mmCIF file of C-alpha atoms in Angstrom:
data_model
loop_
_atom_site.group_PDB
_atom_site.id
_atom_site.type_symbol
_atom_site.label_atom_id
_atom_site.label_comp_id
_atom_site.label_asym_id
_atom_site.label_seq_id
_atom_site.Cartn_x
_atom_site.Cartn_y
_atom_site.Cartn_z
ATOM 1 C CA MET A 1 -22.196 -10.045 -25.707
ATOM 2 C CA THR A 2 -22.586 -6.910 -23.628
ATOM 3 C CA THR A 3 -19.547 -5.841 -21.618
ATOM 4 C CA ALA A 4 -20.280 -5.534 -17.900
ATOM 5 C CA PHE A 5 -18.898 -2.224 -16.721
ATOM 6 C CA ALA A 6 -18.008 -1.337 -13.165
ATOM 7 C CA VAL A 7 -20.805 0.152 -11.095
ATOM 8 C CA ILE A 8 -20.735 2.968 -8.593
ATOM 9 C CA ASP A 9 -20.176 2.112 -4.923
ATOM 10 C CA THR A 10 -20.861 4.634 -2.141
ATOM 11 C CA PRO A 11 -17.737 6.764 -1.632
ATOM 12 C CA ARG A 12 -17.683 10.361 -0.409
ATOM 13 C CA THR A 13 -19.053 12.086 -3.490
ATOM 14 C CA LEU A 14 -20.591 11.256 -6.843
ATOM 15 C CA ALA A 15 -17.417 12.523 -8.532
ATOM 16 C CA ASP A 16 -15.326 10.103 -6.443
ATOM 17 C CA ALA A 17 -17.727 7.313 -7.337
ATOM 18 C CA ALA A 18 -17.551 8.085 -11.055
ATOM 19 C CA TYR A 19 -13.775 8.331 -10.858
ATOM 20 C CA GLY A 20 -13.492 4.946 -9.130
ATOM 21 C CA ALA A 21 -15.833 3.210 -11.569
ATOM 22 C CA LEU A 22 -14.114 4.630 -14.650
ATOM 23 C CA LYS A 23 -10.645 3.864 -13.363
ATOM 24 C CA ARG A 24 -11.613 0.245 -12.713
ATOM 25 C CA ASP A 25 -13.005 0.041 -16.244
ATOM 26 C CA ILE A 26 -9.680 1.267 -17.649
ATOM 27 C CA LEU A 27 -7.475 -0.960 -15.495
ATOM 28 C CA ASP A 28 -9.655 -4.009 -16.148
ATOM 29 C CA PHE A 29 -9.678 -3.416 -19.948
ATOM 30 C CA ARG A 30 -13.415 -2.683 -20.195
ATOM 31 C CA LEU A 31 -12.327 0.692 -21.592
ATOM 32 C CA ALA A 32 -9.272 -0.101 -23.709
ATOM 33 C CA PRO A 33 -6.566 2.162 -25.162
ATOM 34 C CA GLY A 34 -8.030 3.907 -28.195
ATOM 35 C CA ASP A 35 -11.663 3.642 -27.050
ATOM 36 C CA ARG A 36 -13.705 6.826 -27.502
ATOM 37 C CA PHE A 37 -16.744 7.948 -25.518
ATOM 38 C CA THR A 38 -18.657 11.048 -24.462
ATOM 39 C CA GLU A 39 -19.556 12.509 -21.076
ATOM 40 C CA THR A 40 -23.220 11.867 -21.852
ATOM 41 C CA GLU A 41 -22.629 8.159 -22.507
ATOM 42 C CA ILE A 42 -20.781 7.754 -19.203
ATOM 43 C CA ALA A 43 -23.370 9.785 -17.266
ATOM 44 C CA GLU A 44 -26.182 7.624 -18.641
ATOM 45 C CA ARG A 45 -24.351 4.396 -17.871
ATOM 46 C CA LEU A 46 -23.468 5.430 -14.309
ATOM 47 C CA GLN A 47 -26.885 7.096 -13.830
ATOM 48 C CA VAL A 48 -25.447 10.381 -12.545
ATOM 49 C CA SER A 49 -25.364 13.901 -13.925
ATOM 50 C CA ARG A 50 -22.626 15.115 -16.260
ATOM 51 C CA THR A 51 -21.041 17.401 -13.632
ATOM 52 C CA PRO A 52 -19.484 14.649 -11.449
ATOM 53 C CA VAL A 53 -18.619 12.668 -14.566
ATOM 54 C CA ARG A 54 -16.758 15.661 -16.009
ATOM 55 C CA GLU A 55 -14.836 16.108 -12.754
ATOM 56 C CA ALA A 56 -13.864 12.423 -12.764
ATOM 57 C CA LEU A 57 -12.793 12.528 -16.408
ATOM 58 C CA PHE A 58 -10.530 15.535 -15.917
ATOM 59 C CA ARG A 59 -9.005 13.854 -12.867
ATOM 60 C CA LEU A 60 -8.211 10.784 -14.966
ATOM 61 C CA GLU A 61 -6.805 13.042 -17.675
ATOM 62 C CA ARG A 62 -4.407 14.609 -15.155
ATOM 63 C CA GLU A 63 -3.291 11.127 -14.127
ATOM 64 C CA GLY A 64 -2.490 10.250 -17.739
ATOM 65 C CA TYR A 65 -5.262 7.746 -18.477
ATOM 66 C CA LEU A 66 -7.452 9.839 -20.795
ATOM 67 C CA GLU A 67 -7.223 12.526 -23.448
ATOM 68 C CA VAL A 68 -9.943 15.086 -24.073
ATOM 69 C CA ARG A 69 -10.961 15.639 -27.695
ATOM 70 C CA GLN A 70 -12.843 18.887 -28.144
ATOM 71 C CA ARG A 71 -15.049 17.621 -30.973
ATOM 72 C CA ASN A 72 -15.062 13.902 -30.303
ATOM 73 C CA GLY A 73 -15.449 13.592 -26.544
ATOM 74 C CA TRP A 74 -12.852 11.536 -24.693
ATOM 75 C CA LEU A 75 -10.205 9.001 -25.657
ATOM 76 C CA VAL A 76 -8.544 6.327 -23.516
ATOM 77 C CA ARG A 77 -4.889 7.188 -24.032
ATOM 78 C CA PRO A 78 -3.137 4.753 -26.402
ATOM 79 C CA LEU A 79 -0.221 2.741 -25.066
ATOM 80 C CA ASP A 80 3.022 4.735 -25.149
ATOM 81 C CA PHE A 81 5.848 2.207 -24.907
ATOM 82 C CA ASP A 82 8.556 4.844 -24.420
ATOM 83 C CA THR A 83 6.744 6.215 -21.373
ATOM 84 C CA LEU A 84 6.144 2.692 -20.071
ATOM 85 C CA ASP A 85 9.873 2.005 -20.403
ATOM 86 C CA HIS A 86 10.584 5.098 -18.300
ATOM 87 C CA PHE A 87 8.317 3.873 -15.512
ATOM 88 C CA TYR A 88 9.903 0.422 -15.560
ATOM 89 C CA GLN A 89 13.343 2.009 -15.314
ATOM 90 C CA LEU A 90 12.156 4.143 -12.394
ATOM 91 C CA ARG A 91 10.836 1.053 -10.627
ATOM 92 C CA CYS A 92 14.182 -0.652 -11.143
ATOM 93 C CA VAL A 93 16.050 2.202 -9.437
ATOM 94 C CA LEU A 94 13.597 2.551 -6.541
ATOM 95 C CA GLU A 95 13.226 -1.148 -5.790
ATOM 96 C CA ALA A 96 16.960 -1.841 -5.952
ATOM 97 C CA ALA A 97 17.500 1.039 -3.516
ATOM 98 C CA ALA A 98 14.801 -0.362 -1.232
ATOM 99 C CA VAL A 99 16.339 -3.842 -0.995
ATOM 100 C CA ARG A 100 19.752 -2.351 -0.259
ATOM 101 C CA ILE A 101 18.220 -0.323 2.578
ATOM 102 C CA LEU A 102 16.440 -3.427 3.868
ATOM 103 C CA CYS A 103 19.521 -5.622 3.762
ATOM 104 C CA ALA A 104 21.581 -2.994 5.583
ATOM 105 C CA SER A 105 19.026 -2.383 8.286
ATOM 106 C CA GLY A 106 19.283 -5.512 10.435
ATOM 107 C CA PRO A 107 18.376 -5.378 14.150
ATOM 108 C CA VAL A 108 19.646 -2.206 15.824
ATOM 109 C CA SER A 109 19.656 -1.019 19.436
ATOM 110 C CA GLY A 110 16.727 1.139 20.507
ATOM 111 C CA ALA A 111 16.805 4.087 22.890
ATOM 112 C CA ALA A 112 16.708 1.786 25.909
ATOM 113 C CA GLY A 113 19.321 -0.571 24.508
ATOM 114 C CA ALA A 114 16.791 -3.127 23.297
ATOM 115 C CA ALA A 115 17.050 -4.449 19.760
ATOM 116 C CA ALA A 116 14.596 -2.747 17.406
ATOM 117 C CA PRO A 117 12.578 -5.090 15.167
ATOM 118 C CA ASP A 118 14.170 -6.081 11.877
ATOM 119 C CA PRO A 119 12.087 -4.334 9.160
ATOM 120 C CA ARG A 120 12.402 -7.472 7.039
ATOM 121 C CA ARG A 121 9.913 -9.140 9.370
ATOM 122 C CA ALA A 122 7.222 -7.151 7.539
ATOM 123 C CA LEU A 123 7.874 -9.435 4.552
ATOM 124 C CA ALA A 124 6.859 -12.580 6.461
ATOM 125 C CA PRO A 125 3.252 -12.601 5.113
ATOM 126 C CA LEU A 126 4.614 -12.500 1.559
ATOM 127 C CA ALA A 127 7.016 -15.332 2.369
ATOM 128 C CA ASP A 128 4.097 -17.433 3.633
ATOM 129 C CA ILE A 129 2.374 -17.006 0.255
ATOM 130 C CA LEU A 130 5.340 -17.281 -2.117
ATOM 131 C CA LEU A 131 7.640 -19.826 -0.489
ATOM 132 C CA VAL A 132 5.326 -22.800 -0.885
ATOM 133 C CA ASP A 133 5.507 -26.153 -2.655
ATOM 134 C CA PRO A 134 4.587 -26.088 -6.377
ATOM 135 C CA GLY A 135 1.431 -28.061 -5.643
ATOM 136 C CA ASP A 136 0.204 -25.299 -3.338
ATOM 137 C CA ARG A 137 0.622 -22.490 -5.862
ATOM 138 C CA SER A 138 -2.422 -20.634 -7.145
ATOM 139 C CA ALA A 139 -3.216 -20.637 -10.864
ATOM 140 C CA ASN A 140 -5.611 -17.663 -10.652
ATOM 141 C CA ALA A 141 -4.094 -15.091 -13.025
ATOM 142 C CA GLU A 142 -6.017 -12.125 -11.628
ATOM 143 C CA TRP A 143 -5.032 -12.995 -8.055
ATOM 144 C CA LEU A 144 -1.395 -13.435 -9.135
ATOM 145 C CA ALA A 145 -1.365 -10.038 -10.836
ATOM 146 C CA ASP A 146 -2.530 -8.496 -7.556
ATOM 147 C CA LEU A 147 0.053 -10.549 -5.630
ATOM 148 C CA ASP A 148 2.820 -9.345 -7.954
ATOM 149 C CA GLU A 149 1.887 -5.742 -7.262
ATOM 150 C CA ARG A 150 1.571 -6.357 -3.502
ATOM 151 C CA PHE A 151 5.000 -7.990 -3.455
ATOM 152 C CA HIS A 152 6.810 -5.051 -5.037
ATOM 153 C CA ILE A 153 4.886 -2.423 -3.074
ATOM 154 C CA GLY A 154 5.475 -4.371 0.149
ATOM 155 C CA LEU A 155 9.186 -4.672 -0.556
ATOM 156 C CA VAL A 156 9.542 -0.916 -1.002
ATOM 157 C CA ALA A 157 7.290 -0.055 1.955
ATOM 158 C CA ALA A 158 9.332 -2.300 4.268
ATOM 159 C CA ALA A 159 12.416 -0.164 3.593
ATOM 160 C CA GLY A 160 10.750 2.578 5.635
ATOM 161 C CA ASN A 161 11.228 5.568 3.331
ATOM 162 C CA PRO A 162 7.770 7.086 2.717
ATOM 163 C CA GLU A 163 8.937 9.285 -0.178
ATOM 164 C CA ILE A 164 10.416 6.339 -2.076
ATOM 165 C CA ALA A 165 7.201 4.415 -1.376
ATOM 166 C CA ARG A 166 5.032 7.300 -2.620
ATOM 167 C CA VAL A 167 6.885 7.695 -5.929
ATOM 168 C CA HIS A 168 7.000 3.927 -6.390
ATOM 169 C CA ARG A 169 3.226 3.602 -5.907
ATOM 170 C CA ALA A 170 2.620 6.289 -8.539
ATOM 171 C CA ALA A 171 4.901 4.504 -11.029
ATOM 172 C CA THR A 172 3.241 1.170 -10.239
ATOM 173 C CA GLU A 173 -0.208 2.544 -11.007
ATOM 174 C CA ARG A 174 0.882 3.957 -14.362
ATOM 175 C CA ILE A 175 2.007 0.532 -15.637
ATOM 176 C CA ARG A 176 -0.796 -1.516 -14.065
ATOM 177 C CA ILE A 177 -2.815 -1.929 -17.244
ATOM 178 C CA VAL A 178 0.010 -3.591 -19.200
ATOM 179 C CA ARG A 179 1.453 -5.369 -16.193
ATOM 180 C CA ARG A 180 -1.793 -7.276 -15.749
ATOM 181 C CA LEU A 181 -1.670 -8.479 -19.338
ATOM 182 C CA ASP A 182 1.532 -10.300 -18.424
ATOM 183 C CA PHE A 183 -0.553 -12.707 -16.395
ATOM 184 C CA THR A 184 -2.678 -13.771 -19.338
ATOM 185 C CA GLN A 185 0.322 -15.973 -20.243
ATOM 186 C CA PRO A 186 0.403 -19.389 -18.480
ATOM 187 C CA GLU A 187 4.195 -19.405 -18.093
ATOM 188 C CA ARG A 188 4.011 -16.300 -15.907
ATOM 189 C CA ILE A 189 2.461 -18.288 -13.051
ATOM 190 C CA GLY A 190 5.525 -20.397 -12.293
ATOM 191 C CA LYS A 191 7.884 -17.498 -12.881
ATOM 192 C CA THR A 192 5.982 -15.291 -10.453
ATOM 193 C CA TYR A 193 6.594 -17.727 -7.627
ATOM 194 C CA GLU A 194 10.164 -18.635 -8.604
ATOM 195 C CA GLU A 195 11.511 -15.132 -9.251
ATOM 196 C CA HIS A 196 9.748 -13.493 -6.321
ATOM 197 C CA GLY A 197 10.802 -16.353 -4.066
ATOM 198 C CA ALA A 198 14.463 -15.987 -5.040
ATOM 199 C CA ILE A 199 14.361 -12.223 -4.435
ATOM 200 C CA LEU A 200 12.668 -12.714 -1.076
ATOM 201 C CA ARG A 201 15.198 -15.319 0.085
ATOM 202 C CA ALA A 202 18.095 -13.023 -0.815
ATOM 203 C CA VAL A 203 16.543 -10.074 1.035
ATOM 204 C CA MET A 204 15.755 -12.158 4.124
ATOM 205 C CA ALA A 205 19.356 -13.423 4.114
ATOM 206 C CA GLY A 206 20.693 -9.851 3.903
ATOM 207 C CA GLU A 207 22.351 -10.465 0.516
ATOM 208 C CA ALA A 208 21.890 -6.950 -0.835
ATOM 209 C CA GLU A 209 23.706 -7.191 -4.171
ATOM 210 C CA GLN A 210 22.236 -10.596 -5.010
ATOM 211 C CA ALA A 211 18.739 -9.341 -4.191
ATOM 212 C CA ALA A 212 19.252 -6.200 -6.293
ATOM 213 C CA ARG A 213 20.555 -8.218 -9.263
ATOM 214 C CA LEU A 214 17.636 -10.644 -9.128
ATOM 215 C CA LEU A 215 15.167 -7.791 -8.789
ATOM 216 C CA GLU A 216 16.600 -5.805 -11.691
ATOM 217 C CA ALA A 217 16.600 -8.900 -13.930
ATOM 218 C CA HIS A 218 12.979 -9.622 -12.952
ATOM 219 C CA ILE A 219 11.852 -6.073 -13.771
ATOM 220 C CA ARG A 220 13.806 -6.006 -17.059
ATOM 221 C CA GLU A 221 12.110 -9.231 -18.138
ATOM 222 C CA SER A 222 8.726 -7.690 -17.392
ATOM 223 C CA GLN A 223 9.735 -4.575 -19.319
ATOM 224 C CA GLU A 224 10.684 -6.655 -22.359
ATOM 225 C CA ALA A 225 7.377 -8.541 -22.154
ATOM 226 C CA VAL A 226 5.517 -5.212 -22.260
ATOM 227 C CA ARG A 227 7.104 -4.477 -25.634
ATOM 228 C CA LYS A 228 5.469 -7.626 -26.995
ATOM 229 C CA ILE A 229 1.989 -6.629 -25.913
ATOM 230 C CA THR A 230 -0.368 -5.784 -28.766
ATOM 231 C CA LEU A 231 -3.832 -4.319 -28.892
ATOM 232 C CA HIS A 232 -5.034 -7.735 -30.005
ATOM 233 C CA ARG A 233 -3.861 -9.233 -26.701
ATOM 234 C CA LEU A 234 -5.443 -6.392 -24.779
ATOM 235 C CA TYR A 235 -8.811 -6.797 -26.474
ATOM 236 C CA SER A 236 -8.577 -10.580 -26.053
ATOM 237 C CA ALA A 237 -8.028 -10.113 -22.318
ATOM 238 C CA ARG A 238 -10.969 -7.715 -22.136
ATOM 239 C CA ARG A 239 -13.278 -10.158 -23.960
ATOM 240 C CA ALA A 240 -12.183 -12.972 -21.657
ATOM 241 C CA ARG A 241 -12.975 -10.888 -18.593
ATOM 242 C CA ALA A 242 -16.398 -9.946 -19.976
ATOM 243 C CA ALA A 243 -17.194 -13.612 -20.658
#
């Protein structure tokens, strides 16, 4: 069976297009850790010249997704569990800080004496999705993986510190490939709703320490699951997506 690779859309430049297509292939397991390829192969597949492809490849190398091999073309960087652990630990620190900021930031008086909006109101759309009856929960693993990422990014963004949000987004992107594998396991569906729902309720209630404890336990569990991921699981996920 032939793997269906991402195709180029119409962004600003051909290099941007090649970058976007290749990054989707990496994050969606069509190009898996350890896969090797050449600039020529990618240029032929994307039907563009080698110049924009080379620019895209070096951009992905700078972001940590690829390694250049002088004699053998390019390599999708193998999984480095120590580095993944570091990013999970960074997420733990940033997200715990964010919920403490949120829980301490209740309604305050504005310049004219009016109460400023509670920043936790920004979490209402997530509450509408997560705090539902079990029968209304989605079983779509790909959608849930995206929801998981949106939940954590939304939680940090609501705290209102753009620098924390920026660093958190960068860390989130670096673990995306293994984080999505988590949702190939059926038991992750129920846990996604239950754990996120408990964190959300604690934040909305202003229970800072409870929210931080739940959040840290949730991230640690994800971190431990990453250690169990094997290349076999990754290739299985990639074959399932291709089918």
